GROMACS .gro file of C-alpha atoms in nm:
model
  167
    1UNK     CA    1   2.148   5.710   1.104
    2UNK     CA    2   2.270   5.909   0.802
    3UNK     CA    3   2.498   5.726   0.681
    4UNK     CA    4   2.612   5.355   0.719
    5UNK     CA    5   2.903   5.451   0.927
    6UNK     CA    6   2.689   5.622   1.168
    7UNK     CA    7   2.452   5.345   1.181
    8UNK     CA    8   2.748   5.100   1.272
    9UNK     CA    9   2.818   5.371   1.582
   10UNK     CA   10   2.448   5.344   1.646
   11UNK     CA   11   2.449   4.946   1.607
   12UNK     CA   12   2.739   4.877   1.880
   13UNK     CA   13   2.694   5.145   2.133
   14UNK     CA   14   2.329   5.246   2.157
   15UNK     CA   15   2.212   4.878   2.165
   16UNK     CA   16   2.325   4.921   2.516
   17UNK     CA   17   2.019   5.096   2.616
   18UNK     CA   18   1.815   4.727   2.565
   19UNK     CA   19   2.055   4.539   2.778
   20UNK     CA   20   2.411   4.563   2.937
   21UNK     CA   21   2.704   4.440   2.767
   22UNK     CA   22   3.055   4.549   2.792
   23UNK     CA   23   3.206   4.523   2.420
   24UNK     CA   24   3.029   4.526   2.118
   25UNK     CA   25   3.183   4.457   1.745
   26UNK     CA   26   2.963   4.486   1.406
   27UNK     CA   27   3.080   4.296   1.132
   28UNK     CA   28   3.009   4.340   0.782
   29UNK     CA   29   2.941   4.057   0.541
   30UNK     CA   30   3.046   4.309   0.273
   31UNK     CA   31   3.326   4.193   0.000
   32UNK     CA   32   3.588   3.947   0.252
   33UNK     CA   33   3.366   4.044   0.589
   34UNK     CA   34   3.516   4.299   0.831
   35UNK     CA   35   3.460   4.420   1.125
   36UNK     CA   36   3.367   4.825   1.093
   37UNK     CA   37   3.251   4.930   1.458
   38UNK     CA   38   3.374   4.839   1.791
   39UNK     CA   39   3.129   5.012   2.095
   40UNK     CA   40   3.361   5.265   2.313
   41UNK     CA   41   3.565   5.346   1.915
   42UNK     CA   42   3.480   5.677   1.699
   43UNK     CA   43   3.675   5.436   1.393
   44UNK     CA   44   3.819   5.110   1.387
   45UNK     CA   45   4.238   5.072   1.269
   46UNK     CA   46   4.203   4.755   1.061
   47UNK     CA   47   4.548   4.706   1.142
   48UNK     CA   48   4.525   4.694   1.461
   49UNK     CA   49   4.577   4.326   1.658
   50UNK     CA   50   4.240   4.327   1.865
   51UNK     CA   51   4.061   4.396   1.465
   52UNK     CA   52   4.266   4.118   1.327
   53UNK     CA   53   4.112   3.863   1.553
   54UNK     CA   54   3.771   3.974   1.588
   55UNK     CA   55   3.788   4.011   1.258
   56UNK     CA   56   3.891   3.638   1.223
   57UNK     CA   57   3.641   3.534   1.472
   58UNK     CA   58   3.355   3.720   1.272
   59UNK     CA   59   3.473   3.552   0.968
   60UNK     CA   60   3.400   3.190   1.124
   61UNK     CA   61   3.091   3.278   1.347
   62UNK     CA   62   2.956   3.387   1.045
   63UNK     CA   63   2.895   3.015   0.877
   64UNK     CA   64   2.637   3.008   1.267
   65UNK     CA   65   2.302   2.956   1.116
   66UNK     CA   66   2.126   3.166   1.421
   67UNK     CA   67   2.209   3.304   1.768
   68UNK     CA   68   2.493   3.170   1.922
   69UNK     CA   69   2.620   3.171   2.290
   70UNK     CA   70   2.961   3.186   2.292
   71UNK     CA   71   3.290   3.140   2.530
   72UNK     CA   72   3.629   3.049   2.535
   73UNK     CA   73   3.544   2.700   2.529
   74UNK     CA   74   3.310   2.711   2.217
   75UNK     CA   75   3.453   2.954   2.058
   76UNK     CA   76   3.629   2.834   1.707
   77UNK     CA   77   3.961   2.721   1.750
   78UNK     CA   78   4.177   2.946   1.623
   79UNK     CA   79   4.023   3.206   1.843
   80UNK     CA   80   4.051   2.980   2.186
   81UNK     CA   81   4.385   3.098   2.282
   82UNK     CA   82   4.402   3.450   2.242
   83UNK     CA   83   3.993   3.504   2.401
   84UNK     CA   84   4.055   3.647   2.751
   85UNK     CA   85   4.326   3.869   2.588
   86UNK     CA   86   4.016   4.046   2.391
   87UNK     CA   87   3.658   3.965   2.567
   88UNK     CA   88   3.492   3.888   2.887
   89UNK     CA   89   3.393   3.537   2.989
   90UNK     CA   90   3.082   3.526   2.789
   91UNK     CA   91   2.953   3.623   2.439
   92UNK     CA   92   2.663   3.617   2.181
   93UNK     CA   93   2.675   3.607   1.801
   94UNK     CA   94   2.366   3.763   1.641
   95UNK     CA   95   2.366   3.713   1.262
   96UNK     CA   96   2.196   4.048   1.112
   97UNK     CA   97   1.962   3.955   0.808
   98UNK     CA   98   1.754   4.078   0.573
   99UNK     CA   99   1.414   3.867   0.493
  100UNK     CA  100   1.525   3.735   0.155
  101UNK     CA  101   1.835   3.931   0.102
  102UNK     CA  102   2.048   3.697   0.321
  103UNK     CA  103   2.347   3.778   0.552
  104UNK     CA  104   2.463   4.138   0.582
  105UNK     CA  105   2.631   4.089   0.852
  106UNK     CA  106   2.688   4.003   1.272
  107UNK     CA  107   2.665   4.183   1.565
  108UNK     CA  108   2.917   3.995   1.915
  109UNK     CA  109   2.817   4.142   2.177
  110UNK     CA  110   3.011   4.008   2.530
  111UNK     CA  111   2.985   4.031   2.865
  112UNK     CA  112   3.094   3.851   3.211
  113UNK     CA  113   2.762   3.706   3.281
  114UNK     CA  114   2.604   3.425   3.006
  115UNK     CA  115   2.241   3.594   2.780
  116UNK     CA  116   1.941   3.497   2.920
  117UNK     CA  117   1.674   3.326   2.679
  118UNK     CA  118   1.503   3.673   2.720
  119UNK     CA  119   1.775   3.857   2.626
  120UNK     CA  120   1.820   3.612   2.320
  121UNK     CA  121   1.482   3.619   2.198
  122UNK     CA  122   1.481   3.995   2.211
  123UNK     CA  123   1.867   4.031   2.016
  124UNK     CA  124   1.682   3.769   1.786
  125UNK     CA  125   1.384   4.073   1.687
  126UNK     CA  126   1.667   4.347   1.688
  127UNK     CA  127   1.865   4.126   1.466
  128UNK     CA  128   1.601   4.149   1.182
  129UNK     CA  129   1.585   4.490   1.244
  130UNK     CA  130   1.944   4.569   1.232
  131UNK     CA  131   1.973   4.365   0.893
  132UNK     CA  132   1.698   4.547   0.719
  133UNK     CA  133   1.907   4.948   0.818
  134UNK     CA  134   2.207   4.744   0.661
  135UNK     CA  135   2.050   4.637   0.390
  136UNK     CA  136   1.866   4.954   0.330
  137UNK     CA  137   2.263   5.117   0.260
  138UNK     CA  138   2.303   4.858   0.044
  139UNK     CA  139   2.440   4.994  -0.357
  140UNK     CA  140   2.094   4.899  -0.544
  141UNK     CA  141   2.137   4.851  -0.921
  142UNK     CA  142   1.970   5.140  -1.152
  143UNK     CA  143   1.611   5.060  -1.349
  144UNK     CA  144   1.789   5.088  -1.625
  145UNK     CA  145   2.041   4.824  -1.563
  146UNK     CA  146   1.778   4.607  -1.483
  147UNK     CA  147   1.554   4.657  -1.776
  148UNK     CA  148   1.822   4.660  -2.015
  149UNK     CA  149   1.951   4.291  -1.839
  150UNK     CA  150   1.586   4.200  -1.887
  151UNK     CA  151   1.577   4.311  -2.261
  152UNK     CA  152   1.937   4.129  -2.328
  153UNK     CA  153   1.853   3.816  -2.583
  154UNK     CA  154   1.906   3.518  -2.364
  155UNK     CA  155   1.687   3.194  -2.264
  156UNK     CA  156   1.454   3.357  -2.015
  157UNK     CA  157   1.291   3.610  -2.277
  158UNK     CA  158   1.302   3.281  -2.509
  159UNK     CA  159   1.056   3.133  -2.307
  160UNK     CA  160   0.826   3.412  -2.262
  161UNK     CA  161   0.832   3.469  -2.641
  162UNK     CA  162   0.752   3.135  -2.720
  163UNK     CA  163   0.493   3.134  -2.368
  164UNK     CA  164   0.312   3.450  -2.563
  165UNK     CA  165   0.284   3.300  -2.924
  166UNK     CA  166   0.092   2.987  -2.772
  167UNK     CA  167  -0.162   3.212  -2.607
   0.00000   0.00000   0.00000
């Protein structure tokens, strides 16, 4: 994907190809958390009542430490009422991480029929996957930010000072 747009187009319709679903939302963990593709949607309308409460759904799925099965039952509760107005019967939560870098975000995926454990365990590989392409659009701070935080008189370079004049 060229760009992080395209890779949320990428994210919620070509994951498809790997197994069926029927909607598909990507959520990023970016600033508040919002939802930025919807599968079968060229752009999402922020404004728009469907985006409002995946986007509130997102928000609370997103405390989930790993894959979760969802449906109307489970779901959170402010999200109970108003679920067969926006999904099918089932749906799964796949948090999208990088290694050390933490959340960047969560993928729902739903469908009328419940995930499989096979189907779990292989979101649970693509999940790793898709956080590392989100990360990778991540804003990185300059070198020279860095070094010039590094160089900034503080505690830290303290220590190494006074680590160096013992050697």
């Amino acid at each position: 994907a060229p760009d992080l747009e395209g890779l949320g187009f990428v994210i919620v319709n070509e994951t498809l190809n790997l197994l069926p679903y029927r909607q598909a939302a990507l959520w990023s963990a970016a600033g508040l958390g919002s939802v930025t593709a919807v599968s079968g949607l060229p752009q999402v309308d922020p404004n728009a009542p469907y985006l409002q409460w995946l986007n509130r759904l997102c928000r609370a799925l997103a405390a989930q430490p790993g894959i979760t099965p969802l449906d109307a039952a489970s779901a959170p509760a402010d999200s109970r009422a108003e679920w067969a107005d926006w999904l099918p019967a089932h749906a799964l939560w796949l948090p999208l991480q990088a290694r050390q870098d933490g959340l960047e975000g969560g993928l729902l995926l739903a469908r009328d029929q419940p995930f499989s454990e096979h189907e779990r365990a292989l979101l649970g590989e693509l999940g790793g996957s898709y956080g590392h392409a989100l990360a990778a659009f991540r804003p990185r701070e300059h070198a020279l930010s860095r070094l010039t935080s590094l160089l900034r008189p503080g505690r830290a370079q303290r220590r190494v000072l006074l680590a160096l004049l013992l050697l």
